[in-house]
Amino acid sequence: MKRALVCGAGGFIGGHLVKRLKSEGYWVMGVDIKDHEYVKTQADEFLKGDLRNQNFVKETFKYAYEEVYQLAADMGGAGYIFTGNYDADIMHNSGIINLNILEYAKSDKIGKIFYSSSACMYPEHNQLDPNNPKCSEDSAYPAAPDSEYGWEKLFSERIFLAFNRQYKLPVRVARFHNIFGPEGTWTGGREKAPAAMCRKVAEAPDNSSIEVWGDGKQTRSFLYIDECLEGVRRFMDSKEFTGPVNIGSEEMVSINQLAQMVMKISGKNLSINNIDGPQGVRGRNSDNKLIREKLNWEPSLPLTEGMTRTYKWINEQVQNSKLKGIK
Ligand code: NAD
């Protein structure tokens, strides 16, 4: 039986990854500073603690693991990472987590280690035209991410690759592009655009409007969680290729189009009110040439299907919290 360590197992992607690994027959150690908010973990062992603390990291590496997945980060949507209000924490916390984990992962008890970087590390100057953004892996330099979150990701993917070169640590570095789905943060300020959109639509009375940040013409692509994990698992199973590689969808939409899609899914008659708010770059889309080439695979689930599943789950959360409010 293969052993895997999932750092960030109490979070959105980590929670789903634990389930995926269990379904494949792994023994899984989950680690996080908090329990998962929405589901009971399926990890065989779950250690709760702070990965900024070296002693705790040492404890998590008490076993030999064929695979380590490093997903823990100080993380949030545009309202968290693009306001500038949390930059010091974001850089310091995530930086130290990655440094600590690499220190212990370089022992010979580790098979491969996966690191989740982000499309936020791509330079802003290639993402000014919403209809024609450039995010091929080789466009990363000269570096100019538009957020400190992106700079930290760039630093950390470089240090993972440096450990690969100097200590022969088998690393797999992926750049995720907006992963979404059920069982992720949907309220409280750290939620990302797809979840925020679903919540706003679920909360809005029929024949009203929802607020959307910016002019709504900014573009993005969004990848459903199951597809993300398929990419991660295929990447981990691949030989030699360390990345960085994009794991994202090439189905680019404007933010207003995303809002309209959710309104249609809900069946409600709503309009959009575009207001000032943090937006990030003007345009971003995954470029899947490299993943097609290296893994002979790319995501294919239409955005509307993933959004339908996500809306259903968030609508349930909204209705349940309304009921609790009434009691
Ligand atoms: P998430 O916030 O749901 O999960 C991150 C987890 O890390 C959380 O459960 C958090 O408690 C944990 N964590 C934070 N600080 C910790 C600490 N000091 N010690 C222990 N645990 C700690 O985020 P997610 O969406 O699941 O993202 C997972 C990874 O993927 C992150 O590295 C994120 O930057 C990256 N990523 C995500 C997306 C996306 O769209 N969700 C896009 C690009 C990159």
CSV table of C-alpha atoms and ligand atoms in Angstrom, one decimal:
chain,number,residue,atom,x,y,z
A,1,MET,CA,0.0,0.0,0.0
A,2,LYS,CA,1.4,3.4,-1.0
A,3,ARG,CA,1.7,6.0,1.7
A,4,ALA,CA,1.0,9.7,0.9
A,5,LEU,CA,1.3,12.9,3.0
A,6,VAL,CA,-1.2,15.7,2.1
A,7,CYS,CA,-0.2,19.1,3.6
A,8,GLY,CA,-3.2,21.4,3.6
A,9,ALA,CA,-5.6,18.4,4.0
A,10,GLY,CA,-8.1,20.6,5.8
A,11,GLY,CA,-8.5,22.9,2.8
A,12,PHE,CA,-10.5,22.7,-0.4
A,13,ILE,CA,-8.1,21.0,-2.8
A,14,GLY,CA,-6.4,19.0,0.0
A,15,GLY,CA,-9.7,17.7,1.2
A,16,HIS,CA,-10.7,16.4,-2.2
A,17,LEU,CA,-7.2,15.0,-2.8
A,18,VAL,CA,-7.4,12.9,0.4
A,19,LYS,CA,-10.6,11.4,-0.9
A,20,ARG,CA,-9.1,10.7,-4.3
A,21,LEU,CA,-6.0,9.0,-2.9
A,22,LYS,CA,-8.2,6.9,-0.6
A,23,SER,CA,-10.3,5.8,-3.6
A,24,GLU,CA,-7.0,4.7,-5.2
A,25,GLY,CA,-6.1,2.6,-2.2
A,26,TYR,CA,-3.4,4.8,-0.6
A,27,TRP,CA,-2.7,5.1,3.2
A,28,VAL,CA,-3.0,8.8,3.8
A,29,MET,CA,-1.6,11.2,6.4
A,30,GLY,CA,-3.4,14.5,6.4
A,31,VAL,CA,-1.9,17.6,8.0
A,32,ASP,CA,-3.4,21.1,8.5
A,33,ILE,CA,-3.7,23.9,11.1
A,34,LYS,CA,-7.4,23.3,11.1
A,35,ASP,CA,-10.0,20.5,10.5
A,36,HIS,CA,-11.8,20.5,7.2
A,37,GLU,CA,-14.8,22.9,7.6
A,38,TYR,CA,-17.3,21.0,5.5
A,39,VAL,CA,-16.4,17.3,5.5
A,40,LYS,CA,-15.1,14.6,7.9
A,41,THR,CA,-11.6,13.8,6.7
A,42,GLN,CA,-11.0,10.4,5.2
A,43,ALA,CA,-7.3,10.5,6.0
A,44,ASP,CA,-6.1,7.4,7.9
A,45,GLU,CA,-4.2,9.8,10.3
A,46,PHE,CA,-4.8,13.5,10.6
A,47,LEU,CA,-2.3,15.7,12.4
A,48,LYS,CA,-3.5,19.2,13.4
A,49,GLY,CA,-0.7,21.7,13.8
A,50,ASP,CA,1.2,24.7,12.3
A,51,LEU,CA,3.6,23.9,9.4
A,52,ARG,CA,5.4,27.1,10.2
A,53,ASN,CA,6.7,25.3,13.3
A,54,GLN,CA,9.7,23.1,12.4
A,55,ASN,CA,9.1,20.6,15.2
A,56,PHE,CA,5.6,20.0,13.9
A,57,VAL,CA,6.9,19.5,10.4
A,58,LYS,CA,9.4,17.0,11.7
A,59,GLU,CA,6.5,15.1,13.3
A,60,THR,CA,4.6,15.0,10.0
A,61,PHE,CA,7.6,13.4,8.4
A,62,LYS,CA,7.8,10.6,10.9
A,63,TYR,CA,6.9,8.0,8.2
A,64,ALA,CA,8.4,7.3,4.9
A,65,TYR,CA,6.1,8.5,2.1
A,66,GLU,CA,6.1,7.5,-1.6
A,67,GLU,CA,4.3,10.7,-2.3
A,68,VAL,CA,4.0,14.1,-0.6
A,69,TYR,CA,1.5,16.8,-1.7
A,70,GLN,CA,2.3,20.3,-0.5
A,71,LEU,CA,-0.9,22.3,-0.8
A,72,ALA,CA,-0.7,24.3,2.5
A,73,ALA,CA,-0.6,28.0,2.0
A,74,ASP,CA,-2.0,31.3,3.4
A,75,MET,CA,-4.5,31.6,0.6
A,76,GLY,CA,-7.7,33.3,-0.5
A,77,GLY,CA,-9.6,34.9,-3.4
A,78,ALA,CA,-9.2,38.4,-4.8
A,79,GLY,CA,-10.7,40.0,-1.7
A,80,TYR,CA,-7.8,38.4,0.3
A,81,ILE,CA,-4.7,38.4,-2.1
A,82,PHE,CA,-5.3,41.5,-4.2
A,83,THR,CA,-6.1,44.1,-1.6
A,84,GLY,CA,-2.5,44.3,-0.3
A,85,ASN,CA,-3.8,44.2,3.3
A,86,TYR,CA,-2.4,40.7,4.0
A,87,ASP,CA,0.8,40.7,1.9
A,88,ALA,CA,3.3,40.3,4.7
A,89,ASP,CA,1.4,37.4,6.2
A,90,ILE,CA,0.8,35.7,2.8
A,91,MET,CA,4.5,35.9,1.9
A,92,HIS,CA,5.9,35.1,5.4
A,93,ASN,CA,3.5,32.2,6.2
A,94,SER,CA,3.6,30.4,2.9
A,95,GLY,CA,7.3,31.0,2.4
A,96,ILE,CA,8.1,29.5,5.8
A,97,ILE,CA,5.8,26.5,5.3
A,98,ASN,CA,7.6,25.6,2.0
A,99,LEU,CA,11.1,26.1,3.5
A,100,ASN,CA,10.3,23.9,6.4
A,101,ILE,CA,8.7,21.1,4.3
A,102,LEU,CA,11.6,21.0,1.9
A,103,GLU,CA,14.1,20.7,4.8
A,104,TYR,CA,12.5,17.4,5.9
A,105,ALA,CA,11.5,16.2,2.4
A,106,LYS,CA,15.0,16.1,1.2
A,107,SER,CA,15.7,12.9,3.3
A,108,ASP,CA,15.7,9.7,1.3
A,109,LYS,CA,12.4,8.6,2.9
A,110,ILE,CA,10.5,10.6,0.3
A,111,GLY,CA,9.6,9.3,-3.1
A,112,LYS,CA,8.2,12.4,-4.9
A,113,ILE,CA,6.9,15.7,-3.8
A,114,PHE,CA,4.2,17.8,-5.5
A,115,TYR,CA,4.0,21.6,-5.1
A,116,SER,CA,1.0,23.7,-6.1
A,117,SER,CA,2.1,27.0,-7.5
A,118,SER,CA,-0.3,29.3,-9.1
A,119,ALA,CA,-1.1,31.1,-12.4
A,120,CYS,CA,-0.7,34.3,-10.3
A,121,MET,CA,3.0,34.0,-10.8
A,122,TYR,CA,2.7,35.0,-14.5
A,123,PRO,CA,3.8,38.5,-15.4
A,124,GLU,CA,1.2,41.2,-15.5
A,125,HIS,CA,2.5,42.7,-18.8
A,126,ASN,CA,1.3,39.6,-20.6
A,127,GLN,CA,-2.2,39.8,-19.2
A,128,LEU,CA,-3.3,43.3,-20.0
A,129,ASP,CA,-5.5,42.4,-23.0
A,130,PRO,CA,-8.5,40.5,-21.6
A,131,ASN,CA,-9.1,38.8,-25.0
A,132,ASN,CA,-5.5,37.7,-25.6
A,133,PRO,CA,-3.6,36.8,-22.4
A,134,LYS,CA,-0.4,34.8,-22.6
A,135,CYS,CA,0.3,32.2,-19.9
A,136,SER,CA,2.5,29.6,-21.5
A,137,GLU,CA,5.0,28.2,-19.0
A,138,ASP,CA,8.0,29.8,-20.8
A,139,SER,CA,6.4,33.3,-20.5
A,140,ALA,CA,7.2,33.5,-16.8
A,141,TYR,CA,10.3,35.6,-17.2
A,142,PRO,CA,11.1,38.5,-17.0
A,143,ALA,CA,9.0,38.1,-13.8
A,144,ALA,CA,6.4,40.7,-12.9
A,145,PRO,CA,3.5,39.1,-11.0
A,146,ASP,CA,0.8,41.6,-10.0
A,147,SER,CA,0.6,40.4,-6.4
A,148,GLU,CA,2.9,39.4,-3.5
A,149,TYR,CA,1.0,36.1,-3.5
A,150,GLY,CA,2.3,35.5,-7.0
A,151,TRP,CA,5.9,36.5,-6.0
A,152,GLU,CA,5.8,34.0,-3.1
A,153,LYS,CA,4.6,31.3,-5.5
A,154,LEU,CA,7.4,32.1,-7.9
A,155,PHE,CA,10.0,32.0,-5.1
A,156,SER,CA,8.7,28.7,-3.8
A,157,GLU,CA,8.5,26.9,-7.1
A,158,ARG,CA,12.1,28.0,-7.7
A,159,ILE,CA,13.2,26.6,-4.4
A,160,PHE,CA,11.4,23.3,-5.1
A,161,LEU,CA,13.3,23.1,-8.4
A,162,ALA,CA,16.5,24.0,-6.7
A,163,PHE,CA,16.1,21.1,-4.3
A,164,ASN,CA,15.6,18.9,-7.3
A,165,ARG,CA,18.8,20.0,-8.9
A,166,GLN,CA,21.0,20.1,-5.7
A,167,TYR,CA,19.5,17.2,-3.6
A,168,LYS,CA,18.0,15.2,-6.5
A,169,LEU,CA,14.6,15.5,-4.7
A,170,PRO,CA,12.0,14.3,-7.3
A,171,VAL,CA,9.6,17.3,-7.5
A,172,ARG,CA,6.5,18.0,-9.5
A,173,VAL,CA,5.6,21.7,-9.8
A,174,ALA,CA,2.2,22.7,-11.1
A,175,ARG,CA,0.7,26.1,-11.7
A,176,PHE,CA,-3.0,25.9,-10.9
A,177,HIS,CA,-5.5,28.2,-12.7
A,178,ASN,CA,-8.6,29.0,-10.6
A,179,ILE,CA,-9.7,25.6,-9.2
A,180,PHE,CA,-13.3,25.5,-8.0
A,181,GLY,CA,-16.0,23.0,-6.8
A,182,PRO,CA,-18.1,22.0,-3.8
A,183,GLU,CA,-16.6,21.8,-0.3
A,184,GLY,CA,-14.5,24.9,-0.7
A,185,THR,CA,-14.6,28.4,1.0
A,186,TRP,CA,-17.8,30.1,-0.1
A,187,THR,CA,-18.2,33.0,2.4
A,188,GLY,CA,-16.1,35.0,4.9
A,189,GLY,CA,-13.8,37.0,2.6
A,190,ARG,CA,-11.4,34.3,1.3
A,191,GLU,CA,-13.8,32.8,-1.2
A,192,LYS,CA,-12.8,32.9,-4.9
A,193,ALA,CA,-14.9,34.2,-7.8
A,194,PRO,CA,-16.9,31.0,-8.8
A,195,ALA,CA,-17.9,30.4,-5.1
A,196,ALA,CA,-18.6,34.1,-4.5
A,197,MET,CA,-20.8,34.3,-7.6
A,198,CYS,CA,-22.7,31.2,-6.6
A,199,ARG,CA,-23.3,32.6,-3.1
A,200,LYS,CA,-24.4,36.0,-4.4
A,201,VAL,CA,-26.9,34.4,-6.8
A,202,ALA,CA,-28.2,31.9,-4.2
A,203,GLU,CA,-28.7,34.7,-1.7
A,204,ALA,CA,-30.4,37.1,-4.1
A,205,PRO,CA,-34.2,37.4,-4.2
A,206,ASP,CA,-35.7,36.8,-7.7
A,207,ASN,CA,-35.8,39.9,-9.9
A,208,SER,CA,-33.0,41.7,-8.0
A,209,SER,CA,-29.3,42.2,-8.9
A,210,ILE,CA,-26.0,40.9,-7.8
A,211,GLU,CA,-22.7,42.9,-7.4
A,212,VAL,CA,-19.7,41.9,-9.6
A,213,TRP,CA,-16.3,43.5,-9.0
A,214,GLY,CA,-14.8,45.5,-11.8
A,215,ASP,CA,-16.4,46.2,-15.2
A,216,GLY,CA,-16.9,42.5,-15.6
A,217,LYS,CA,-14.9,42.3,-18.9
A,218,GLN,CA,-11.9,40.9,-17.2
A,219,THR,CA,-11.4,37.3,-18.3
A,220,ARG,CA,-10.4,34.0,-16.6
A,221,SER,CA,-10.6,30.3,-17.0
A,222,PHE,CA,-11.8,28.0,-14.2
A,223,LEU,CA,-11.0,24.3,-13.6
A,224,TYR,CA,-13.3,21.9,-11.8
A,225,ILE,CA,-11.7,20.1,-8.9
A,226,ASP,CA,-12.0,16.6,-10.2
A,227,GLU,CA,-10.2,17.6,-13.4
A,228,CYS,CA,-7.5,19.3,-11.3
A,229,LEU,CA,-6.9,16.1,-9.3
A,230,GLU,CA,-6.8,14.0,-12.5
A,231,GLY,CA,-4.0,16.3,-13.7
A,232,VAL,CA,-2.2,16.2,-10.4
A,233,ARG,CA,-2.3,12.4,-10.2
A,234,ARG,CA,-1.2,12.0,-13.9
A,235,PHE,CA,1.7,14.4,-13.3
A,236,MET,CA,2.8,12.6,-10.1
A,237,ASP,CA,2.7,9.3,-12.0
A,238,SER,CA,4.8,10.7,-14.9
A,239,LYS,CA,8.5,10.0,-15.2
A,240,GLU,CA,11.2,12.6,-15.2
A,241,PHE,CA,9.1,15.7,-16.0
A,242,THR,CA,9.3,18.1,-13.0
A,243,GLY,CA,7.3,21.0,-14.5
A,244,PRO,CA,6.4,23.8,-14.0
A,245,VAL,CA,3.3,22.9,-15.9
A,246,ASN,CA,-0.1,24.6,-16.1
A,247,ILE,CA,-3.1,22.7,-14.7
A,248,GLY,CA,-6.0,24.7,-15.9
A,249,SER,CA,-8.8,25.0,-18.4
A,250,GLU,CA,-8.6,26.8,-21.7
A,251,GLU,CA,-12.3,27.7,-21.7
A,252,MET,CA,-11.9,31.5,-21.0
A,253,VAL,CA,-14.9,33.6,-20.0
A,254,SER,CA,-15.4,37.1,-18.8
A,255,ILE,CA,-16.5,37.5,-15.2
A,256,ASN,CA,-19.8,38.9,-16.3
A,257,GLN,CA,-20.3,35.8,-18.5
A,258,LEU,CA,-19.5,33.6,-15.4
A,259,ALA,CA,-22.1,35.6,-13.4
A,260,GLN,CA,-24.7,35.1,-16.3
A,261,MET,CA,-23.9,31.4,-16.4
A,262,VAL,CA,-24.7,31.0,-12.6
A,263,MET,CA,-27.9,33.1,-12.9
A,264,LYS,CA,-29.0,30.8,-15.7
A,265,ILE,CA,-28.2,27.7,-13.7
A,266,SER,CA,-30.2,29.1,-10.7
A,267,GLY,CA,-33.3,29.8,-12.9
A,268,LYS,CA,-33.6,33.2,-11.3
A,269,ASN,CA,-34.2,36.5,-13.1
A,270,LEU,CA,-31.3,38.7,-12.0
A,271,SER,CA,-29.2,41.5,-13.3
A,272,ILE,CA,-25.5,42.5,-12.8
A,273,ASN,CA,-24.4,45.6,-11.0
A,274,ASN,CA,-20.6,46.1,-11.7
A,275,ILE,CA,-18.9,47.9,-8.8
A,276,ASP,CA,-15.4,48.8,-7.9
A,277,GLY,CA,-13.4,46.0,-6.3
A,278,PRO,CA,-10.2,44.1,-6.4
A,279,GLN,CA,-9.8,42.2,-9.7
A,280,GLY,CA,-6.2,41.1,-10.4
A,281,VAL,CA,-5.0,41.0,-14.0
A,282,ARG,CA,-7.3,42.0,-16.9
A,283,GLY,CA,-7.1,38.6,-18.6
A,284,ARG,CA,-5.9,35.1,-17.9
A,285,ASN,CA,-6.3,31.8,-19.5
A,286,SER,CA,-4.5,28.5,-19.2
A,287,ASP,CA,-2.2,27.4,-22.0
A,288,ASN,CA,-2.3,23.7,-22.2
A,289,LYS,CA,0.2,23.0,-24.9
A,290,LEU,CA,2.8,21.6,-22.5
A,291,ILE,CA,0.5,19.4,-20.5
A,292,ARG,CA,-0.9,17.9,-23.7
A,293,GLU,CA,2.7,17.2,-24.9
A,294,LYS,CA,4.0,15.8,-21.6
A,295,LEU,CA,1.0,14.0,-20.1
A,296,ASN,CA,-0.9,13.4,-23.2
A,297,TRP,CA,-4.0,14.7,-21.4
A,298,GLU,CA,-5.9,18.0,-20.7
A,299,PRO,CA,-9.1,18.9,-18.9
A,300,SER,CA,-12.3,18.7,-20.9
A,301,LEU,CA,-15.3,19.1,-18.6
A,302,PRO,CA,-17.4,22.1,-19.8
A,303,LEU,CA,-17.4,25.0,-17.3
A,304,THR,CA,-21.2,25.0,-17.1
A,305,GLU,CA,-21.2,21.4,-15.8
A,306,GLY,CA,-18.7,22.2,-13.0
A,307,MET,CA,-20.6,25.4,-12.1
A,308,THR,CA,-23.9,23.5,-12.0
A,309,ARG,CA,-22.5,21.0,-9.4
A,310,THR,CA,-20.9,23.9,-7.4
A,311,TYR,CA,-24.0,26.0,-7.4
A,312,LYS,CA,-26.0,23.1,-6.1
A,313,TRP,CA,-23.7,22.6,-3.1
A,314,ILE,CA,-23.4,26.4,-2.3
A,315,ASN,CA,-27.1,26.9,-2.6
A,316,GLU,CA,-27.6,24.2,0.0
A,317,GLN,CA,-25.1,25.9,2.3
A,318,VAL,CA,-26.9,29.2,1.9
A,319,GLN,CA,-30.3,27.7,2.5
A,320,ASN,CA,-29.0,25.8,5.6
A,321,SER,CA,-27.4,28.9,7.1
A,322,LYS,CA,-30.6,30.8,6.5
A,323,LEU,CA,-32.5,28.1,8.5
A,324,LYS,CA,-29.9,28.3,11.3
A,325,GLY,CA,-30.4,32.1,11.3
A,326,ILE,CA,-34.1,31.7,11.7
A,327,LYS,CA,-33.7,29.3,14.7
B,1,NAD,P1,-7.2,26.4,1.0
B,1,NAD,O1,-7.0,27.7,1.7
B,1,NAD,O2,-8.6,25.8,1.0
B,1,NAD,O3,-6.2,25.3,1.6
B,1,NAD,C1,-5.0,25.6,2.1
B,1,NAD,C2,-4.8,24.9,3.5
B,1,NAD,O4,-3.6,25.3,4.0
B,1,NAD,C3,-5.9,25.4,4.5
B,1,NAD,O5,-6.7,24.3,4.9
B,1,NAD,C4,-5.1,26.0,5.6
B,1,NAD,O6,-5.6,25.8,6.9
B,1,NAD,C5,-3.8,25.3,5.4
B,1,NAD,N1,-2.7,26.1,6.1
B,1,NAD,C6,-2.4,27.4,6.0
B,1,NAD,N2,-1.5,27.8,6.8
B,1,NAD,C7,-1.1,26.7,7.5
B,1,NAD,C8,-0.1,26.4,8.5
B,1,NAD,N3,0.7,27.4,8.9
B,1,NAD,N4,0.0,25.1,8.9
B,1,NAD,C9,-0.8,24.1,8.5
B,1,NAD,N5,-1.7,24.3,7.5
B,1,NAD,C10,-1.9,25.6,7.0
B,1,NAD,O7,-6.7,26.6,-0.5
B,1,NAD,P2,-6.9,25.6,-1.7
B,1,NAD,O8,-7.8,26.3,-2.7
B,1,NAD,O9,-7.2,24.2,-1.3
B,1,NAD,O10,-5.4,25.7,-2.3
B,1,NAD,C11,-4.4,24.7,-2.1
B,1,NAD,C12,-3.1,25.1,-2.7
B,1,NAD,O11,-3.3,25.3,-4.2
B,1,NAD,C13,-2.5,26.4,-2.2
B,1,NAD,O12,-1.1,26.3,-2.1
B,1,NAD,C14,-2.9,27.4,-3.2
B,1,NAD,O13,-2.1,28.5,-3.2
B,1,NAD,C15,-2.8,26.6,-4.5
B,1,NAD,N6,-3.6,27.2,-5.5
B,1,NAD,C16,-5.0,27.2,-5.5
B,1,NAD,C17,-5.8,27.7,-6.5
B,1,NAD,C18,-7.3,27.7,-6.4
B,1,NAD,O14,-7.9,28.2,-7.3
B,1,NAD,N7,-7.9,27.1,-5.4
B,1,NAD,C19,-5.2,28.3,-7.6
B,1,NAD,C20,-3.8,28.4,-7.6
B,1,NAD,C21,-3.0,27.8,-6.6
